mmCIF file of C-alpha atoms in Angstrom:
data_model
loop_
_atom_site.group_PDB
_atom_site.id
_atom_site.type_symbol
_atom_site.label_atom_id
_atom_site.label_comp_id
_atom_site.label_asym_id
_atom_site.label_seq_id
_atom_site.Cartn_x
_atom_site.Cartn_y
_atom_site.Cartn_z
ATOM 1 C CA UNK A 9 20.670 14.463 -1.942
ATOM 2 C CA UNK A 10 20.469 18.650 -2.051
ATOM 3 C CA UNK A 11 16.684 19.731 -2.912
ATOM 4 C CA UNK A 12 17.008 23.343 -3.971
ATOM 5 C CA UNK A 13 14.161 25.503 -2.360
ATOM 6 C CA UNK A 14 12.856 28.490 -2.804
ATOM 7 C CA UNK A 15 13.313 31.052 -0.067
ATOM 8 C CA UNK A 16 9.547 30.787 0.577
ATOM 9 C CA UNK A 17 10.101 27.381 1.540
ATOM 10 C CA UNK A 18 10.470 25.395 4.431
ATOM 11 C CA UNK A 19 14.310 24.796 5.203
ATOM 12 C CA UNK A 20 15.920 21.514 3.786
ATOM 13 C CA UNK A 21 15.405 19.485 7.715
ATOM 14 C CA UNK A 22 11.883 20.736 7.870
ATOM 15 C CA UNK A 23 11.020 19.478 4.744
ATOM 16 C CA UNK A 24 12.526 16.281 5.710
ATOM 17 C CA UNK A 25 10.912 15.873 8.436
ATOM 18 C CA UNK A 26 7.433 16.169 6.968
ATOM 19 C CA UNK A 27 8.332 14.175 4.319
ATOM 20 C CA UNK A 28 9.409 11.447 7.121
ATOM 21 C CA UNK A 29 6.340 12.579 8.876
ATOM 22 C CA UNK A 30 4.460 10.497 5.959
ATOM 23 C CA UNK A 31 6.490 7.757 5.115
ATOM 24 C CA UNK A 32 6.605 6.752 9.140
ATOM 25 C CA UNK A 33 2.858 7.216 9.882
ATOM 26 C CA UNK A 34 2.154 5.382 6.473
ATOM 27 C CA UNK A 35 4.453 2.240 7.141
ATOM 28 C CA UNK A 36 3.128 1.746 10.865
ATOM 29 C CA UNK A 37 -0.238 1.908 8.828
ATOM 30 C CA UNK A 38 0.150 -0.440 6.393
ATOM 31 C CA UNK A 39 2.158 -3.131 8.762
ATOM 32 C CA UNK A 40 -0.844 -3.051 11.484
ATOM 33 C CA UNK A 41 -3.053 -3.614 8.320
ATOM 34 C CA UNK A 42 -1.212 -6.310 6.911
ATOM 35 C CA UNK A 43 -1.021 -7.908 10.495
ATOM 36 C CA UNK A 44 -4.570 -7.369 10.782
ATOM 37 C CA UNK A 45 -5.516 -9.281 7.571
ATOM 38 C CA UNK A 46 -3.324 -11.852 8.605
ATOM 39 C CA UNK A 47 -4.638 -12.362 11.857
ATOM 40 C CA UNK A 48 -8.583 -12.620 10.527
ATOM 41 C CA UNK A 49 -7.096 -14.943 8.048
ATOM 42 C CA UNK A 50 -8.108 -15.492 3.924
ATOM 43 C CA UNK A 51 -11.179 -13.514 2.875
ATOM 44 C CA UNK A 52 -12.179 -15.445 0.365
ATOM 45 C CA UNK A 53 -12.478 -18.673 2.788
ATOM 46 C CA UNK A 54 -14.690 -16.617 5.349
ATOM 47 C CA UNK A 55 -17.059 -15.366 2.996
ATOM 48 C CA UNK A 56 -17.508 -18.938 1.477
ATOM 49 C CA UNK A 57 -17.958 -19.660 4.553
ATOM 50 C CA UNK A 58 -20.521 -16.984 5.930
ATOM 51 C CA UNK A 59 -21.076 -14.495 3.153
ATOM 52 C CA UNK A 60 -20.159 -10.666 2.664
ATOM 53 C CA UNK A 61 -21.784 -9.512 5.752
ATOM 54 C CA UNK A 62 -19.703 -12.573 7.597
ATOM 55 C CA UNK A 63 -16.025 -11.302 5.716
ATOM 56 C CA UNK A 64 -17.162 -7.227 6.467
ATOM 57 C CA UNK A 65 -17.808 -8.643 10.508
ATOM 58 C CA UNK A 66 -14.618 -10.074 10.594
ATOM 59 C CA UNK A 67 -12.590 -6.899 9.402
ATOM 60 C CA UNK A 68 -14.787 -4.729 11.628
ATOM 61 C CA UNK A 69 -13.988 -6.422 14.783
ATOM 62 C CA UNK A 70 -10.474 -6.812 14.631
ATOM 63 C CA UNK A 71 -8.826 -3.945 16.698
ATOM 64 C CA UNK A 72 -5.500 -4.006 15.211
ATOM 65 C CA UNK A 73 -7.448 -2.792 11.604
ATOM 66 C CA UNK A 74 -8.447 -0.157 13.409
ATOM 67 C CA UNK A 75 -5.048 0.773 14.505
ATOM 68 C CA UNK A 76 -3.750 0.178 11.101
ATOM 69 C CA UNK A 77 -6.677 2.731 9.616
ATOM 70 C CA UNK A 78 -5.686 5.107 12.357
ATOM 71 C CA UNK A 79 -2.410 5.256 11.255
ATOM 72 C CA UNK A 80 -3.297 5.006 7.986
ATOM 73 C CA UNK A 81 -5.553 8.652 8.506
ATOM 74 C CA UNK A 82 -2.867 10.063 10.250
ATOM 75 C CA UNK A 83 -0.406 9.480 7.205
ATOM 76 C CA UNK A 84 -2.979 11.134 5.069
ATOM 77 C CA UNK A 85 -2.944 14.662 7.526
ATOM 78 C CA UNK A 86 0.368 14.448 7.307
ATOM 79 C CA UNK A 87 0.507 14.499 3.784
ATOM 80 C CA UNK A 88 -2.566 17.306 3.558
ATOM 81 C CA UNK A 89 0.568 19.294 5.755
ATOM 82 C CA UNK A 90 3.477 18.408 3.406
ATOM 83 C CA UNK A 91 1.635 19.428 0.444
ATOM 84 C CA UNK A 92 0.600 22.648 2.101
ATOM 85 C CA UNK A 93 4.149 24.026 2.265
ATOM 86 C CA UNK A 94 6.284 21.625 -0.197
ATOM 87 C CA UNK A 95 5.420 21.431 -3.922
ATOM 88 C CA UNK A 96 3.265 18.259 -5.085
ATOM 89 C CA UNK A 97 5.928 17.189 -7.705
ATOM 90 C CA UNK A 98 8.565 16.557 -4.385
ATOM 91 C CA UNK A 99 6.025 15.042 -1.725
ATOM 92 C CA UNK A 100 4.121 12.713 -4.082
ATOM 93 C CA UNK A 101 7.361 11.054 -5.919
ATOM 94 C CA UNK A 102 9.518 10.931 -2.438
ATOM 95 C CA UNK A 103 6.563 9.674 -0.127
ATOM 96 C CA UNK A 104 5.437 7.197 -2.597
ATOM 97 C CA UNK A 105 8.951 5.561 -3.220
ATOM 98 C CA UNK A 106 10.139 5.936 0.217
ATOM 99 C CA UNK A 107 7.736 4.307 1.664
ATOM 100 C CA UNK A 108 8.270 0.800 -0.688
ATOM 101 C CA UNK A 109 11.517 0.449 0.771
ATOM 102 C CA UNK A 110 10.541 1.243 4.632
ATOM 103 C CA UNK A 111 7.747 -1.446 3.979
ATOM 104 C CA UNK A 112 9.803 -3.841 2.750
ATOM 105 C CA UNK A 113 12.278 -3.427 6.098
ATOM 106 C CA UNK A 114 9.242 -3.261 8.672
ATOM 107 C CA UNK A 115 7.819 -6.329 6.677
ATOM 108 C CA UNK A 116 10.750 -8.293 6.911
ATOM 109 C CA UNK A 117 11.154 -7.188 10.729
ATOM 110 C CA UNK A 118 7.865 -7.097 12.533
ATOM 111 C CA UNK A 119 5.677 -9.159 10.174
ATOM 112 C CA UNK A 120 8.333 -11.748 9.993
ATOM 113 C CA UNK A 121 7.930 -12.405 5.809
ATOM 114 C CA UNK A 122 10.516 -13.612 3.685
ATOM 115 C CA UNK A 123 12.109 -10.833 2.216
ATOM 116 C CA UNK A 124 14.635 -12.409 -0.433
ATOM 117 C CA UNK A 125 16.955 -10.730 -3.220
ATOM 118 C CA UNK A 126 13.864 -11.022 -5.523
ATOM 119 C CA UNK A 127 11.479 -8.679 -3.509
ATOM 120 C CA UNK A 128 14.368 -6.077 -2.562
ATOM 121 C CA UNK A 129 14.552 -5.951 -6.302
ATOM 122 C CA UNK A 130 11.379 -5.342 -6.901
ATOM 123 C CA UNK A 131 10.710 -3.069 -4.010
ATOM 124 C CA UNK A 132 13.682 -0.578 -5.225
ATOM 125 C CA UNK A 133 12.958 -1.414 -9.111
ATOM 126 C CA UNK A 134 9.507 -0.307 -8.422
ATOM 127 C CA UNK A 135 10.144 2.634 -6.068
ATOM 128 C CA UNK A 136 12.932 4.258 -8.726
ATOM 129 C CA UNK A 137 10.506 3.789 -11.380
ATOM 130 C CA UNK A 138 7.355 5.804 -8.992
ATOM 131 C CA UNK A 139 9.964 8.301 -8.366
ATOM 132 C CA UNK A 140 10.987 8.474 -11.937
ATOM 133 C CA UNK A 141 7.243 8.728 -13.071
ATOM 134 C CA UNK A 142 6.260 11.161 -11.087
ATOM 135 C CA UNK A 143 8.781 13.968 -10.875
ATOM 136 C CA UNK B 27 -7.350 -10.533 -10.615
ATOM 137 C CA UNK B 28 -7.918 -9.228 -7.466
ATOM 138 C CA UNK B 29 -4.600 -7.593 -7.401
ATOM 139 C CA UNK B 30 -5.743 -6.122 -10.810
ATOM 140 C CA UNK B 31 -8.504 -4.533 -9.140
ATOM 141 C CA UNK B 32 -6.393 -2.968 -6.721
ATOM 142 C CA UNK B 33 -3.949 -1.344 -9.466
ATOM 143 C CA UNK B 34 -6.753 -0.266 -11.085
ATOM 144 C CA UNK B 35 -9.479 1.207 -8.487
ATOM 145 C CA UNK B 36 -6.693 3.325 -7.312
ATOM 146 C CA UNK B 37 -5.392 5.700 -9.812
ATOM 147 C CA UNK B 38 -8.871 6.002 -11.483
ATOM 148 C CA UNK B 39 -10.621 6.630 -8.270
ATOM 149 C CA UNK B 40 -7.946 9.280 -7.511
ATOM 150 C CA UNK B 41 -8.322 11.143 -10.701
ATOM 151 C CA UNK B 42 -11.992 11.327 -10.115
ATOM 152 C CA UNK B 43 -11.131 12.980 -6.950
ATOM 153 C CA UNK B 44 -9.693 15.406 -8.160
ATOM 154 C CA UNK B 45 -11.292 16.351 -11.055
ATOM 155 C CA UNK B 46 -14.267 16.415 -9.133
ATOM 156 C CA UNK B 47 -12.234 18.892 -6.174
ATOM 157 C CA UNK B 48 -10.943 21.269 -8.972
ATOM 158 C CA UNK B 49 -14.451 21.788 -10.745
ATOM 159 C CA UNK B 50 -15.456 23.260 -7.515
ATOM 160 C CA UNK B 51 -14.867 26.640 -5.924
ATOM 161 C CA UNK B 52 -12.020 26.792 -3.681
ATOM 162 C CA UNK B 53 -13.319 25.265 -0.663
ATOM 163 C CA UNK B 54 -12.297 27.585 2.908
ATOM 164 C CA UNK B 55 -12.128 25.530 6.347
ATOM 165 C CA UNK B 56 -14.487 28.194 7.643
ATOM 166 C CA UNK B 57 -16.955 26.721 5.488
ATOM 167 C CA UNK B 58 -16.698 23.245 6.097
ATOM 168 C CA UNK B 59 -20.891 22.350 5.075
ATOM 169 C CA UNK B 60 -19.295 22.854 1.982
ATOM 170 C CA UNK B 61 -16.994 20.208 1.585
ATOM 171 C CA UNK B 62 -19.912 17.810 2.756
ATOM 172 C CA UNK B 63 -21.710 18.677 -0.012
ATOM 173 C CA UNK B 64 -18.801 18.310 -2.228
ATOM 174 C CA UNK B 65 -18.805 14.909 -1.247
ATOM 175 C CA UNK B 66 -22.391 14.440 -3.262
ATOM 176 C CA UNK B 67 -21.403 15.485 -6.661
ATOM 177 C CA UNK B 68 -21.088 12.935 -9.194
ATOM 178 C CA UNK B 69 -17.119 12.945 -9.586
ATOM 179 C CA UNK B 70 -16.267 12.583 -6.243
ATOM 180 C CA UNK B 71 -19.033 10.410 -5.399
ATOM 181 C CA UNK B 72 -17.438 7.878 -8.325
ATOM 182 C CA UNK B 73 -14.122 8.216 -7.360
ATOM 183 C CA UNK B 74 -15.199 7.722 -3.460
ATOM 184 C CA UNK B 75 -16.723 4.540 -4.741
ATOM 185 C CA UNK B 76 -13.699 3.745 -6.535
ATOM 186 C CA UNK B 77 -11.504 3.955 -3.382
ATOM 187 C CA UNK B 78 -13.883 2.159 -1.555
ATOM 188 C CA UNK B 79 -13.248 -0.840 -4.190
ATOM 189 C CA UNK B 80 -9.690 -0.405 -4.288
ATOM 190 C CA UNK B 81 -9.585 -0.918 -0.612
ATOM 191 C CA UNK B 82 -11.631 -3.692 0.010
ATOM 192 C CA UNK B 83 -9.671 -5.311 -2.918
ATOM 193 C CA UNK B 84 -6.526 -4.388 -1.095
ATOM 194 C CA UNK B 85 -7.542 -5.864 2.539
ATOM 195 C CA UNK B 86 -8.470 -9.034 0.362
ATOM 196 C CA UNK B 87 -5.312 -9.418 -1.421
ATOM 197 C CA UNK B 88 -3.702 -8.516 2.498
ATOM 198 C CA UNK B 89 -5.451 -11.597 3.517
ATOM 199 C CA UNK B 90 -3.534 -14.343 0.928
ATOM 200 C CA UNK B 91 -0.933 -12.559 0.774
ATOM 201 C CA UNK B 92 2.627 -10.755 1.513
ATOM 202 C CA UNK B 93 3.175 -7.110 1.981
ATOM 203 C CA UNK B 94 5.885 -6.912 0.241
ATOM 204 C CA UNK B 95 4.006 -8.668 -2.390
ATOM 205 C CA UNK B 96 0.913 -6.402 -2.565
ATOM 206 C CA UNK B 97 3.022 -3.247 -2.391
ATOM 207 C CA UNK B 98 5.066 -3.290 -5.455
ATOM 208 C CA UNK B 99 1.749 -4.631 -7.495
ATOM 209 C CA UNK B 100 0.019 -0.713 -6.596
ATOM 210 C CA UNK B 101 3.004 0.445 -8.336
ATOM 211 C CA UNK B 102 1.378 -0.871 -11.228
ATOM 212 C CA UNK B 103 -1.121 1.494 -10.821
ATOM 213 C CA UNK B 104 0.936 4.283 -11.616
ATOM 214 C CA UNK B 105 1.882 3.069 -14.929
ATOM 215 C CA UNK B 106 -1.721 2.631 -15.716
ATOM 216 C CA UNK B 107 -2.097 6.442 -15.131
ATOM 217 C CA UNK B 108 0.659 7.117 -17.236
ATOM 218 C CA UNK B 109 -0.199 5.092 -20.075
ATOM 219 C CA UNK B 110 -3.716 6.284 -20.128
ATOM 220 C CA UNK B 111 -2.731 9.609 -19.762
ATOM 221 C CA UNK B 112 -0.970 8.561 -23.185
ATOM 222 C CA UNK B 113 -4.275 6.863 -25.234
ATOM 223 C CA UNK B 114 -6.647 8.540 -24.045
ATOM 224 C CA UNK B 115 -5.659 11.966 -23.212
ATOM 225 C CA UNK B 116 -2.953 12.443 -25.528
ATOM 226 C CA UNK B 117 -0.444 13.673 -23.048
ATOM 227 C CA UNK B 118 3.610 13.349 -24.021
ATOM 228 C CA UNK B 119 5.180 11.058 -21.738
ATOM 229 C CA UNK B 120 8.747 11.891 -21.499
ATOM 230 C CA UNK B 121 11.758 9.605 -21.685
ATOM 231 C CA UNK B 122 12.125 10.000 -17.754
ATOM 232 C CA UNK B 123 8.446 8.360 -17.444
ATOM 233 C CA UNK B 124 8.519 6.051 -20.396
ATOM 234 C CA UNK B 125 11.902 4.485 -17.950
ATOM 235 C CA UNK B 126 9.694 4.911 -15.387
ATOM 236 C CA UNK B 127 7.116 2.608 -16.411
ATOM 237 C CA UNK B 128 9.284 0.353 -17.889
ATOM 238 C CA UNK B 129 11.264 0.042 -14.152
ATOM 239 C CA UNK B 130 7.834 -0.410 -12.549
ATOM 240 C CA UNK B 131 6.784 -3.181 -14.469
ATOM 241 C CA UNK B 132 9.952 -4.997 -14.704
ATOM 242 C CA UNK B 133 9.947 -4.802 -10.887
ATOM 243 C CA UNK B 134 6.416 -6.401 -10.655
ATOM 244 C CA UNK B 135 7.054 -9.063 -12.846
ATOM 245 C CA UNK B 136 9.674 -10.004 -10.603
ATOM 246 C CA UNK B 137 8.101 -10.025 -7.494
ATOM 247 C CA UNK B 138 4.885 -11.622 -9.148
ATOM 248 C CA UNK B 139 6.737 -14.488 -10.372
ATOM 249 C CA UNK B 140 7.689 -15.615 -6.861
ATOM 250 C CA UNK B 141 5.578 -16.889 -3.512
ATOM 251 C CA UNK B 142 3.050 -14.714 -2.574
ATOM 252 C CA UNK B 143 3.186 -15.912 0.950
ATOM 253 C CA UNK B 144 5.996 -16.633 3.062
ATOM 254 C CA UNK B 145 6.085 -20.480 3.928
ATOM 255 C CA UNK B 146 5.453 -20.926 7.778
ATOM 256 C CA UNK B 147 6.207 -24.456 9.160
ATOM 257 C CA UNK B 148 3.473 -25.794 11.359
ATOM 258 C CA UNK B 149 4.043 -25.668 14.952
ATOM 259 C CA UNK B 150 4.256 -29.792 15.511
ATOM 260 C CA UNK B 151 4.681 -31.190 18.836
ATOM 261 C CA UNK B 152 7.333 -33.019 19.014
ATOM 262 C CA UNK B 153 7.218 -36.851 17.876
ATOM 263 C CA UNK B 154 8.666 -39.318 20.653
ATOM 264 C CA UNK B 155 9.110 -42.795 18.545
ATOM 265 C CA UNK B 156 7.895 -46.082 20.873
ATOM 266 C CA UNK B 157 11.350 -46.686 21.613
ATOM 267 C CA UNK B 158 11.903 -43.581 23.331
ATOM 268 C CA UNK B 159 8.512 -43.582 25.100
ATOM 269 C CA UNK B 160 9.448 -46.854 26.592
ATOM 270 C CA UNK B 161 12.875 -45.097 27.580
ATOM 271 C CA UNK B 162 11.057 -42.565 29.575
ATOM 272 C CA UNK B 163 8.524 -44.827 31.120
ATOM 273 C CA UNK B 164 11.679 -47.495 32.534
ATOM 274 C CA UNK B 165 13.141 -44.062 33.831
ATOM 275 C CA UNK B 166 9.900 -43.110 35.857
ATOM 276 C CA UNK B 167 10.116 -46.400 37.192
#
């Protein structure tokens, strides 16, 4: 794909890599998180179990959300950055669709779920349609 | 339901944002008390509040629940943007968007309709009938 840019701008690789900057920081984010949740277990049980303040202990003391929210900060800088030097209608649209996809791989390959024909439909459906909505 | 709160807190917490960031004066980094106080007035206190919600929602859907379930379902939240850019704003939405949405929601509804979680066997240990115990016991012998 050829993004035309303005002389002003950053060359096509640099804006790549900021763009990849995001969508790598964001995905290590959002696995970490999702192994997090998974490790604590279902919400809902635990605060049956021992009320809000019981459910908000769990999350707090499991290191790996920490990580996740780390990463997940980190993915925001990165985007502060890309928007600094790229315009909003190419970061927003390409980070946000990108990043369905790269989920859906790390999903399938570090948290081990069951990624069948029916959720890489969805996950490309969904991130042509983001793209689509927001250039 | 929890998964609508998450395609909802989203989008309207982000608009709040930033219609609360461009009623200010630009904000410099050699200021930064500034931007604390930004963080006090009403809009962005709302759509703080909002983001708040949509996260906790998020976690708790995390909990029950795929990634690749949860993920597609924020998508949602950009049609919801769209269309109430459309009712309530009275914005054009192009033909580009209107696919857009449509895309979006036919990709949820295909991932919703599925497992939410992926099926993990319990780890059993494995089952030794009386006929092989007794097997093992004339070997030790």
């Amino acid at each position: 794909m050829i993004i035309p840019l303005p002389a002003s701008q950053p060359g096509f690789w640099t804006s790549t890599a900021m763009i990849a900057a995001i969508v790598l920081t964001s995905t290590t984010g959002e696995v970490l998180t999702a192994a997090a949740m998974k490790s604590i277990g279902d919400l809902d049980e635990i605060r049956a179990h021992s009320g809000l303040k019981g459910a908000i202990r769990a999350v707090l003391t499991c290191p790996l959300f920490f990580a996740g929210v780390a990463f997940l900060a980190l993915a925001f800088f990165a985007l502060l950055l890309a928007l600094n030097h790229l315009p909003v209608s190419l970061v927003a649209p390409a980070s946000a669709s990108l990043t369905l996809v790269t989920n859906a791989i790390a999903a399938k390959i570090f948290l081990k779920e069951n990624v069948d024909r029916r959720r890489w439909a969805s996950a490309v459906l969904v991130c042509v349609g983001v793209y689509f909505l927001a250039h | 339901m929890i998964l609508g709160l998450v395609s909802l807190c989203a989008p309207l917490g982000d608009s709040c944002l930033s219609r609360g960031m461009t009623m200010l004066p630009a904000i410099s980094l050699a200021h930064p008390a500034t931007l604390i106080a930004a963080v006090f007035t009403p809009w962005i206190a709302m759509g703080i509040l909002l983001l708040i919600g949509f996260f906790a929602s998020y976690l708790t859907a995390l909990s029950w629940a795929d990634l690749t379930f949860v993920l597609p379902a924020t998508g949602l939240g950009n049609v919801v943007v769209a269309l109430l850019s459309r009712f309530w704003l009275h914005e054009a939405i192009s033909l580009q968007r209107w696919a857009g949405i449509v895309l979006i929601t036919v990709g949820v509804g295909f991932v919703a309709q599925g497992p939410s979680l992926t099926e993990r066997p319990a780890v059993e240990p494995p089952v030794t009938t009386d006929a092989e115990q007794q097997a093992i016991e004339e070997q030790v012998r």
